[in-house]
Coordinates of C-alpha atoms and ligand atoms in Angstrom, one line a residue:
M6 CA -0.1 0.0 0.0
D7 CA 1.6 3.3 -1.1
Y8 CA -0.9 5.5 0.3
L9 CA -3.2 5.3 3.6
P10 CA -6.6 6.1 2.4
I11 CA -8.4 8.4 5.3
F12 CA -11.3 10.7 5.3
L13 CA -10.6 14.2 6.8
D14 CA -13.1 16.2 8.8
L15 CA -12.8 19.9 7.6
R16 CA -16.1 20.9 9.0
G17 CA -15.3 24.7 10.8
R18 CA -11.5 24.0 9.6
K19 CA -9.4 26.3 7.4
G20 CA -8.3 25.3 4.1
L21 CA -6.0 27.5 1.6
V22 CA -5.8 27.4 -2.2
V23 CA -3.2 29.1 -3.8
G24 CA -4.0 30.1 -7.2
G25 CA -7.1 31.9 -8.6
G26 CA -7.9 29.7 -11.8
D27 CA -10.4 27.0 -12.6
T28 CA -8.2 24.3 -10.9
A29 CA -8.2 26.1 -7.9
A30 CA -11.9 26.8 -7.9
R31 CA -12.4 23.2 -8.1
K32 CA -10.2 22.6 -4.9
A33 CA -12.1 25.4 -3.1
T34 CA -15.2 24.0 -4.0
L35 CA -14.4 20.3 -2.5
M36 CA -13.4 22.0 0.7
L37 CA -16.4 24.3 0.8
N38 CA -18.6 21.2 0.1
A39 CA -16.8 19.6 3.3
G40 CA -17.6 22.4 5.3
A41 CA -14.4 24.1 5.4
W42 CA -13.4 28.1 5.7
V43 CA -11.4 28.5 2.4
T44 CA -9.2 31.1 1.8
A45 CA -7.9 31.6 -2.0
V46 CA -4.5 33.4 -2.3
S47 CA -3.8 35.1 -5.6
P48 CA -2.5 38.3 -6.7
D49 CA -5.2 38.6 -9.5
P50 CA -8.8 38.5 -9.6
L51 CA -10.4 35.3 -9.2
S52 CA -11.5 33.4 -12.5
D53 CA -14.9 33.2 -13.3
A54 CA -15.0 29.4 -11.9
F55 CA -15.2 31.1 -8.7
K56 CA -18.4 32.8 -9.6
D57 CA -20.8 30.6 -7.9
L58 CA -18.5 30.6 -4.8
I59 CA -18.4 34.1 -4.5
G60 CA -20.8 35.4 -1.7
T61 CA -20.3 31.9 0.2
D62 CA -19.4 33.6 3.6
R63 CA -16.7 30.7 4.1
L64 CA -14.8 31.9 1.1
I65 CA -12.1 34.6 1.5
H66 CA -10.0 36.0 -1.1
T67 CA -6.6 37.4 -0.1
Q68 CA -5.4 39.2 -3.2
A69 CA -1.7 39.0 -2.6
A70 CA 1.3 36.8 -3.8
F71 CA 1.5 33.8 -1.6
R72 CA 3.6 34.1 1.5
P73 CA 4.3 31.3 4.2
E74 CA 2.6 33.5 6.8
H75 CA -0.6 32.5 4.7
L76 CA -0.4 29.0 6.1
D77 CA -0.6 30.0 9.7
G78 CA -3.7 28.1 11.2
I79 CA -4.5 26.5 7.9
D80 CA -5.4 22.5 8.2
V81 CA -4.9 21.8 4.7
V82 CA -3.6 23.4 1.7
F83 CA -3.8 22.9 -2.1
A84 CA -1.3 24.5 -4.5
A85 CA -3.0 25.3 -7.6
S86 CA -1.4 28.3 -9.4
G87 CA -0.1 26.3 -12.2
D88 CA 3.2 28.4 -11.9
N89 CA 5.7 25.3 -10.8
V90 CA 8.2 27.6 -8.9
L91 CA 5.1 29.0 -6.8
D92 CA 3.6 25.6 -6.3
Q93 CA 6.9 24.3 -5.2
A94 CA 7.4 27.3 -2.9
V95 CA 4.0 26.6 -1.2
H96 CA 4.8 22.9 -1.1
D97 CA 8.2 23.7 0.9
A98 CA 6.5 26.1 3.2
A99 CA 3.9 23.7 3.9
R100 CA 5.9 20.7 4.4
A101 CA 7.9 22.8 7.0
R102 CA 5.2 23.3 8.9
H103 CA 3.4 19.9 8.8
V104 CA 0.3 21.2 6.9
P105 CA -0.9 18.6 4.6
V106 CA -0.2 19.8 1.2
N107 CA -1.6 18.7 -2.4
V108 CA 0.1 20.2 -5.3
V109 CA -2.1 19.8 -8.2
D110 CA -1.1 17.1 -10.6
R111 CA 2.3 16.4 -8.9
P112 CA 2.1 13.4 -6.8
S113 CA 5.7 13.7 -5.9
Q114 CA 5.0 17.0 -4.2
C115 CA 2.0 16.0 -2.4
S116 CA 2.0 14.9 1.1
F117 CA -1.7 13.7 0.5
I118 CA -3.2 13.0 -3.1
M119 CA -6.7 13.5 -4.0
P120 CA -9.0 10.2 -5.0
S121 CA -12.0 10.2 -7.5
I122 CA -14.7 10.4 -5.4
I123 CA -18.4 8.9 -5.6
D124 CA -20.4 11.1 -3.5
R125 CA -23.6 9.5 -2.0
S126 CA -23.0 11.4 1.5
P127 CA -22.9 10.3 4.0
V128 CA -21.5 7.5 1.9
M129 CA -18.1 8.6 0.0
V130 CA -16.3 6.3 -2.0
A131 CA -12.7 7.2 -3.1
V132 CA -10.9 5.4 -5.7
S133 CA -7.3 6.2 -6.3
S134 CA -4.3 4.6 -8.5
G135 CA -1.7 6.4 -6.2
G136 CA -1.1 8.8 -8.5
E137 CA -0.1 6.1 -11.3
A138 CA -2.8 6.2 -13.4
P139 CA -5.5 8.7 -12.8
V140 CA -7.5 7.9 -16.0
L141 CA -7.9 4.4 -14.9
S142 CA -9.2 5.6 -11.2
R143 CA -11.7 8.0 -13.2
L144 CA -13.3 4.8 -15.3
L145 CA -13.4 2.9 -12.3
R146 CA -15.3 5.5 -10.7
A147 CA -17.5 5.9 -13.3
R148 CA -18.3 2.0 -13.3
L149 CA -18.6 2.1 -9.4
E150 CA -21.2 5.5 -10.1
T151 CA -23.5 3.1 -12.2
L152 CA -23.5 0.2 -9.6
I153 CA -24.1 2.5 -6.5
P154 CA -27.7 3.7 -6.4
A155 CA -28.0 7.4 -6.0
A156 CA -30.1 6.9 -2.9
Y157 CA -27.4 5.1 -1.0
G158 CA -26.8 8.5 0.8
R159 CA -30.6 8.3 1.9
L160 CA -30.1 4.6 3.4
A161 CA -27.2 5.5 5.2
A162 CA -28.8 8.7 6.6
L163 CA -32.1 6.6 7.6
A164 CA -29.4 4.0 9.4
G165 CA -27.8 7.2 11.2
R166 CA -31.2 8.0 12.6
F167 CA -31.6 4.9 14.1
K168 CA -27.7 4.4 15.3
Q169 CA -28.3 5.6 19.1
E170 CA -31.4 3.3 19.4
V171 CA -29.5 0.2 18.1
R172 CA -26.4 1.1 19.9
S173 CA -28.6 0.8 23.3
R174 CA -30.3 -2.3 22.3
F175 CA -27.3 -4.3 21.2
T176 CA -24.3 -4.1 23.3
S177 CA -21.9 -5.7 21.7
T178 CA -20.4 -4.6 18.1
E179 CA -20.7 -8.0 16.7
S180 CA -24.5 -8.2 17.4
R181 CA -24.9 -4.5 16.1
R182 CA -23.1 -5.4 13.1
K183 CA -25.1 -8.6 12.5
F184 CA -28.3 -6.4 13.0
W185 CA -27.2 -3.9 10.2
E186 CA -26.3 -6.5 7.8
K187 CA -29.6 -8.4 8.2
A188 CA -31.1 -4.7 7.9
F189 CA -29.4 -3.8 4.7
L190 CA -29.8 -7.0 2.9
S191 CA -33.8 -6.9 3.6
P192 CA -36.4 -5.2 1.6
I193 CA -35.9 -2.0 3.5
S194 CA -33.2 -1.1 1.2
E195 CA -35.1 -1.4 -2.0
M196 CA -37.8 0.6 -0.1
V197 CA -35.4 3.7 -0.1
F198 CA -34.1 3.3 -3.5
S199 CA -37.6 3.2 -4.5
G200 CA -38.6 6.5 -2.6
R201 CA -40.6 4.6 0.2
E202 CA -38.8 5.8 3.1
Q203 CA -41.8 6.2 5.7
E204 CA -42.3 2.4 4.9
A205 CA -38.7 1.8 5.4
E206 CA -38.3 3.7 8.5
A207 CA -41.4 1.8 9.8
S208 CA -40.0 -1.7 8.8
L209 CA -36.6 -0.9 10.4
K210 CA -38.5 -0.1 13.7
A211 CA -40.2 -3.3 13.4
M212 CA -37.4 -5.1 12.7
L213 CA -35.5 -3.3 15.7
E214 CA -38.2 -4.3 18.0
A215 CA -38.5 -8.1 16.8
D216 CA -34.8 -8.5 17.2
S217 CA -34.1 -9.8 20.8
G218 CA -30.2 -9.7 19.8
A219 CA -29.4 -13.1 21.5
P220 CA -27.2 -15.2 19.2
G221 CA -28.8 -17.4 17.0
T222 CA -27.1 -20.9 15.7
G223 CA -24.8 -20.0 13.0
E224 CA -24.2 -21.5 9.7
V225 CA -21.7 -23.3 7.5
Y226 CA -21.3 -22.2 3.9
L227 CA -19.3 -24.7 2.2
V228 CA -17.9 -22.6 -0.7
G229 CA -16.0 -24.0 -3.8
A230 CA -13.2 -21.1 -4.5
G231 CA -12.4 -22.6 -8.0
P232 CA -8.9 -23.5 -9.5
G233 CA -7.1 -20.4 -8.5
N234 CA -8.3 -17.4 -10.5
P235 CA -10.6 -15.1 -8.6
D236 CA -12.3 -14.3 -11.8
L237 CA -14.0 -17.7 -11.9
L238 CA -15.4 -17.4 -8.4
T239 CA -19.4 -17.6 -8.5
F240 CA -21.4 -14.7 -7.8
R241 CA -22.8 -16.8 -4.6
A242 CA -19.5 -17.6 -3.2
L243 CA -18.2 -13.8 -3.3
R244 CA -21.5 -12.7 -1.5
L245 CA -21.0 -15.7 1.1
M246 CA -17.3 -14.8 1.4
Q247 CA -18.1 -11.1 2.0
Q248 CA -20.6 -11.8 4.8
A249 CA -19.0 -14.7 6.9
D250 CA -17.8 -14.1 10.3
V251 CA -14.8 -16.7 10.0
V252 CA -13.1 -18.3 7.0
V253 CA -11.6 -21.7 7.2
Y254 CA -9.6 -22.3 4.4
D255 CA -6.7 -24.6 3.1
R256 CA -3.7 -24.8 0.8
L257 CA -5.4 -24.7 -2.5
V258 CA -7.3 -21.3 -1.8
S259 CA -4.8 -18.6 -3.5
P260 CA -4.1 -15.6 -1.7
P261 CA -6.2 -13.1 -4.1
I262 CA -9.2 -15.0 -3.4
L263 CA -8.7 -14.8 0.3
D264 CA -8.3 -11.2 0.0
M265 CA -11.8 -11.1 -1.3
C266 CA -13.4 -12.2 1.9
R267 CA -14.7 -10.0 4.7
R268 CA -11.6 -7.8 5.8
D269 CA -12.6 -8.1 9.4
A270 CA -13.4 -11.9 9.3
D271 CA -11.1 -14.3 11.4
R272 CA -9.1 -16.7 9.0
L273 CA -8.2 -20.2 10.1
Y274 CA -5.8 -22.0 8.0
V275 CA -6.1 -25.9 8.1
G276 CA -3.8 -26.6 4.9
K277 CA -3.2 -29.9 3.9
E278 CA -0.4 -31.0 1.7
R279 CA 0.0 -34.7 0.3
D280 CA 1.3 -37.0 2.9
N281 CA 1.0 -34.1 5.4
H282 CA -2.5 -33.7 6.8
A283 CA -1.7 -30.6 8.8
V284 CA -5.0 -30.8 10.9
P285 CA -6.8 -34.0 10.8
Q286 CA -10.1 -34.0 8.5
D287 CA -12.3 -34.9 11.9
E288 CA -10.6 -32.1 13.6
I289 CA -11.5 -29.6 10.9
N290 CA -15.3 -31.0 10.8
M291 CA -15.3 -30.6 14.6
V292 CA -14.1 -27.0 14.4
L293 CA -17.0 -26.3 11.8
V294 CA -19.5 -27.5 14.2
R295 CA -18.0 -25.4 17.3
L296 CA -17.9 -22.2 15.3
A297 CA -21.3 -22.4 14.0
K298 CA -22.6 -23.4 17.5
E299 CA -21.1 -20.2 18.7
G300 CA -23.5 -18.3 16.3
K301 CA -20.8 -17.5 13.6
R302 CA -21.3 -17.7 10.1
V303 CA -18.5 -19.9 9.0
L304 CA -17.2 -19.8 5.5
R305 CA -15.5 -23.2 4.6
L306 CA -13.6 -22.4 1.7
K307 CA -12.0 -24.9 -0.5
G308 CA -10.1 -25.2 -3.9
G309 CA -12.2 -26.2 -6.8
D310 CA -15.6 -27.8 -6.2
P311 CA -16.2 -29.0 -2.6
F312 CA -17.8 -32.0 -4.0
I313 CA -15.1 -33.1 -6.1
F314 CA -12.1 -34.7 -4.2
G315 CA -12.8 -32.2 -1.5
R316 CA -14.3 -34.0 1.1
G317 CA -16.9 -31.7 1.4
G318 CA -19.2 -34.5 1.9
E319 CA -17.4 -35.8 5.2
E320 CA -17.8 -32.2 6.4
I321 CA -21.2 -31.5 5.9
E322 CA -22.1 -35.2 7.3
T323 CA -20.8 -34.0 10.5
L324 CA -22.6 -30.9 10.5
R325 CA -25.9 -32.5 9.8
E326 CA -25.1 -35.0 12.6
H327 CA -24.8 -31.8 14.9
G328 CA -27.9 -30.2 13.6
V329 CA -25.8 -27.4 12.1
P330 CA -27.4 -25.6 9.2
F331 CA -25.1 -25.2 6.0
Q332 CA -25.2 -24.4 2.2
V333 CA -23.0 -25.9 -0.5
V334 CA -21.8 -23.5 -3.2
P335 CA -20.4 -25.4 -6.2
A336 CA -17.5 -24.1 -8.3
V337 CA -15.5 -24.8 -11.4
T338 CA -13.2 -27.6 -10.5
A339 CA -9.9 -28.1 -11.5
A340 CA -10.7 -30.5 -14.4
A341 CA -13.0 -28.1 -16.2
G342 CA -10.7 -24.6 -15.2
V343 CA -7.6 -26.2 -16.1
A344 CA -8.5 -27.8 -19.2
S345 CA -10.2 -24.5 -20.6
Y346 CA -7.1 -22.3 -20.0
A347 CA -5.1 -25.3 -21.3
G348 CA -7.0 -25.3 -24.5
I349 CA -7.6 -29.0 -24.1
P350 CA -11.5 -29.6 -24.6
L351 CA -12.0 -32.5 -22.4
T352 CA -14.8 -34.1 -24.7
H353 CA -14.8 -33.8 -28.3
R354 CA -16.6 -35.6 -31.2
D355 CA -13.7 -36.4 -32.9
H356 CA -11.5 -37.6 -29.9
A357 CA -13.5 -38.5 -26.5
Q358 CA -17.2 -39.2 -25.6
A359 CA -16.5 -39.8 -21.9
L360 CA -14.6 -38.2 -19.2
I361 CA -13.3 -39.7 -16.0
L362 CA -12.0 -37.7 -12.9
V363 CA -9.9 -39.9 -10.8
T364 CA -7.4 -39.2 -7.9
G365 CA -4.0 -40.4 -8.2
H366 CA -3.2 -40.2 -4.6
L367 CA -1.1 -42.6 -3.5
K368 CA -2.4 -45.1 -1.0
D369 CA 0.2 -47.4 0.8
G370 CA 2.6 -46.5 -2.1
T371 CA 0.3 -47.9 -5.0
M372 CA -2.4 -46.6 -6.9
D373 CA -5.7 -47.9 -6.3
L374 CA -7.3 -47.3 -9.5
D375 CA -9.4 -49.5 -12.0
W376 CA -7.1 -49.7 -14.8
D377 CA -9.5 -51.5 -17.3
M378 CA -12.0 -49.0 -16.8
L379 CA -9.5 -46.3 -17.5
C380 CA -7.8 -47.4 -20.3
R381 CA -10.8 -48.0 -22.6
P382 CA -10.6 -45.9 -25.9
R383 CA -12.4 -42.6 -26.8
Q384 CA -12.4 -41.2 -23.3
T385 CA -10.4 -38.5 -21.4
I386 CA -8.9 -39.4 -18.1
V387 CA -8.3 -36.5 -15.9
I388 CA -6.1 -37.1 -12.7
Y389 CA -6.1 -35.1 -9.5
M390 CA -3.2 -35.1 -7.3
G391 CA -1.0 -37.3 -9.6
L392 CA 2.2 -35.7 -10.0
K393 CA 4.1 -37.9 -7.4
G394 CA 2.6 -41.0 -9.1
L395 CA 3.2 -39.7 -12.7
V396 CA 5.7 -42.6 -13.3
T397 CA 3.4 -45.3 -12.0
L398 CA 0.6 -44.0 -13.8
C399 CA 1.9 -43.9 -17.4
D400 CA 3.4 -47.2 -16.9
E401 CA 0.4 -48.9 -15.5
M402 CA -1.8 -47.5 -18.6
K403 CA 0.6 -48.9 -20.8
K404 CA 0.5 -52.3 -19.2
H405 CA -3.1 -52.0 -19.4
G406 CA -3.2 -51.8 -23.0
M407 CA -2.9 -48.0 -23.8
P408 CA -0.6 -47.1 -26.4
G409 CA 2.5 -45.4 -25.2
T410 CA 1.7 -43.0 -27.9
T411 CA -1.3 -41.6 -26.3
P412 CA -1.2 -37.9 -26.0
A413 CA -0.8 -36.6 -22.3
A414 CA -0.3 -33.4 -20.5
I415 CA 0.4 -32.1 -16.9
V416 CA -0.7 -28.6 -16.2
Q417 CA 0.6 -26.8 -13.4
Q418 CA -1.2 -23.9 -11.4
G419 CA -3.7 -23.8 -14.1
T420 CA -6.2 -20.7 -14.6
T421 CA -3.4 -18.6 -13.0
L422 CA -0.6 -16.3 -14.1
N423 CA 1.9 -19.2 -13.2
Q424 CA 0.2 -21.6 -15.7
K425 CA 2.4 -23.9 -17.4
T426 CA 1.5 -26.9 -19.2
V427 CA 3.8 -29.8 -20.5
T428 CA 2.7 -32.1 -23.4
G429 CA 3.9 -35.3 -24.4
T430 CA 2.7 -38.7 -24.4
L431 CA 2.5 -41.7 -21.8
D432 CA 6.1 -42.6 -23.0
T433 CA 7.5 -39.3 -22.5
L434 CA 5.7 -37.2 -20.0
P435 CA 7.2 -38.4 -16.9
A436 CA 10.7 -37.2 -18.1
L437 CA 9.4 -33.9 -19.6
A438 CA 7.5 -33.1 -16.3
A439 CA 10.8 -34.1 -14.2
Q440 CA 12.5 -31.8 -16.5
A441 CA 10.2 -29.0 -15.9
E442 CA 10.4 -28.9 -12.3
L443 CA 6.8 -28.1 -11.9
K444 CA 5.1 -26.8 -8.8
P445 CA 1.8 -27.9 -7.4
P446 CA -0.7 -27.9 -7.7
T447 CA -0.7 -30.0 -10.9
L448 CA -3.3 -31.8 -12.9
I449 CA -2.7 -34.6 -15.3
I450 CA -5.1 -35.1 -18.6
V451 CA -4.6 -38.3 -20.7
G452 CA -6.2 -38.8 -23.9
S453 CA -6.2 -38.0 -27.5
V454 CA -8.1 -34.5 -26.8
V455 CA -4.7 -33.4 -25.6
S456 CA -3.3 -33.3 -29.2
L457 CA -5.5 -30.4 -29.6
H458 CA -3.6 -28.3 -27.2
A459 CA -1.2 -27.2 -29.9
K460 CA -3.8 -25.6 -31.8
L461 CA -6.2 -24.2 -29.3
N462 CA -3.9 -23.2 -26.7
W463 CA -4.9 -19.5 -25.9
F464 CA -3.9 -18.3 -22.5
H465 CA -0.4 -17.0 -22.9
P466 CA 0.3 -14.9 -19.9
D467 CA 3.7 -13.2 -19.7
V468 CA 4.0 -12.1 -16.3
A469 CA 4.3 -14.4 -13.3
A470 CA 2.2 -14.3 -10.1
D471 CA 3.8 -14.8 -6.8
D472 CA 4.3 -18.4 -5.9
H473 CA 1.9 -18.3 -3.4
W474 CA 0.7 -21.9 -3.5
H475 CA 4.2 -23.4 -3.1
T476 CA 5.2 -21.7 0.1
P477 CA 2.1 -20.8 1.9
L478 CA 3.0 -18.1 4.7
D479 CA 0.3 -19.5 6.8
K480 CA 0.7 -21.9 9.6
P481 CA -1.8 -24.7 10.4
A482 CA -4.2 -23.1 13.1
S483 CA -4.1 -24.5 16.5
L484 CA -8.0 -25.5 16.5
G485 CA -8.3 -25.6 20.3
I486 CA -10.7 -28.5 20.5
Ligands
LIG504 N1 -11.7 -29.9 -5.0 C1 -11.0 -29.6 -5.8 C2 -9.7 -30.8 -5.9 C3 -9.2 -30.8 -4.4 S1 -7.9 -32.2 -4.9 C4 -11.5 -29.3 -7.1 O1 -12.6 -29.6 -7.6 O2 -10.8 -28.9 -8.3 C5 -6.2 -31.2 -5.0 C6 -6.0 -31.3 -6.5 O3 -6.7 -30.5 -7.5 C7 -4.3 -30.9 -6.9 O4 -3.7 -31.9 -6.3 C8 -4.4 -30.7 -8.5 O5 -4.2 -32.2 -9.0 C9 -5.9 -30.3 -8.6 N2 -5.6 -28.9 -8.6 C10 -6.4 -28.0 -8.1 N3 -6.7 -26.6 -8.7 C11 -5.5 -26.5 -9.6 C12 -4.9 -26.0 -10.5 N4 -5.3 -24.7 -10.4 N5 -4.1 -26.3 -11.5 C13 -3.8 -27.6 -11.6 N6 -4.5 -28.5 -10.6 C14 -5.4 -28.3 -9.5

């Protein structure tokens, strides 16, 4: 983070703008809107852009050349003269006096920079690119403008009128937050947006009176996070990620996805690696039960789809046994995501009419798979967790009648910027994979569809992401049960 976003209370405070042109007028207007007293310093008469402001008793024109004394008692200053030498002098004088200063369009001479603003007062959204790409933040602002109904401010004002009452009814921050989330997600918001404010007020009052504030049973959201690229999350996953109180996640959930969870949610890492079950599955199951029984909304976030090699079934069986309510949110499973991004259609009329998903997880050093079934023609086999057993896998398939020339691929960290695809045949893939020094997670695809990769490969990122999956910073949680 290059800048700390803060909101400044300027009501009744003093702002200075150096310059009398259009840019200065815009900065003066902003400060006036925020309730400040504003002095504009310029030796010349103020430009026409100030016309609307003249007559505001909070605007004073000091018709003089800037002197450092003009900064006496000033809380914030904009240098907007357009004269580089003068603006630099304003900057230096302000810095010497520790007055926050912004030299318009010169981020290097600013102790604070101005964001693009979406004003739904009292709701304010500020967007900044840290001075790197102001046009980009303006475009983003335009998008947000269309997303945030104009009546958002009225909704916030309604909440403001009930703030004290809610505070006295619910003593803990947690219970207040839950009440407000329930209220904002209820039809009350829509009432305000459609201009039925009295009805909204009556409903909010009724909701407040009906709510005892006692914590109910929580709920577990078993949510698939997809194969790693945050763009592939479902809307439902995102919505639940943003309202959960605690997030229980494991190794396959990438940090960019975790970042999209509610900021103040507690996080519990229960990561698992092959051959190293950091937290035993039944302990994870019981943690979910305990957290939900404390009244929390628990997000159990899993890589890919929770019901495909995700042990999601076991987790919700335990929840059901303990009477804990849950929902399951499906997601793009690794086979689907990785194959799409590697340009390998899993079925194709000329190649494969069936698709088999298997796990190559080694059990007692051997692979416990139905080889005859896997080695039938005209089908595609996708092997999850198969890297360690790749040699065995290729050998067994050949032993069971699959030609050594059958195309096969292994894909590292599919769908992310670190995606790497190695293609070969059952004969060549193990050596090629070893040479490529692949990082987990990897997925193996076997079948003639793999030959289409050469033609259909479309995803060519040329920047790398952090190698987040290989070296998770998180230490497995101590679960305290
Ligand atoms: N529930 C998950 C699978 C969990 S098993 C799902 O539906 O995708 C973990 C295995 O999934 C890994 O060992 C790897 O084989 C595969 N996998 C998950 N994400 C992957 C990715 N982005 N790229 C390659 N393989 C991936």
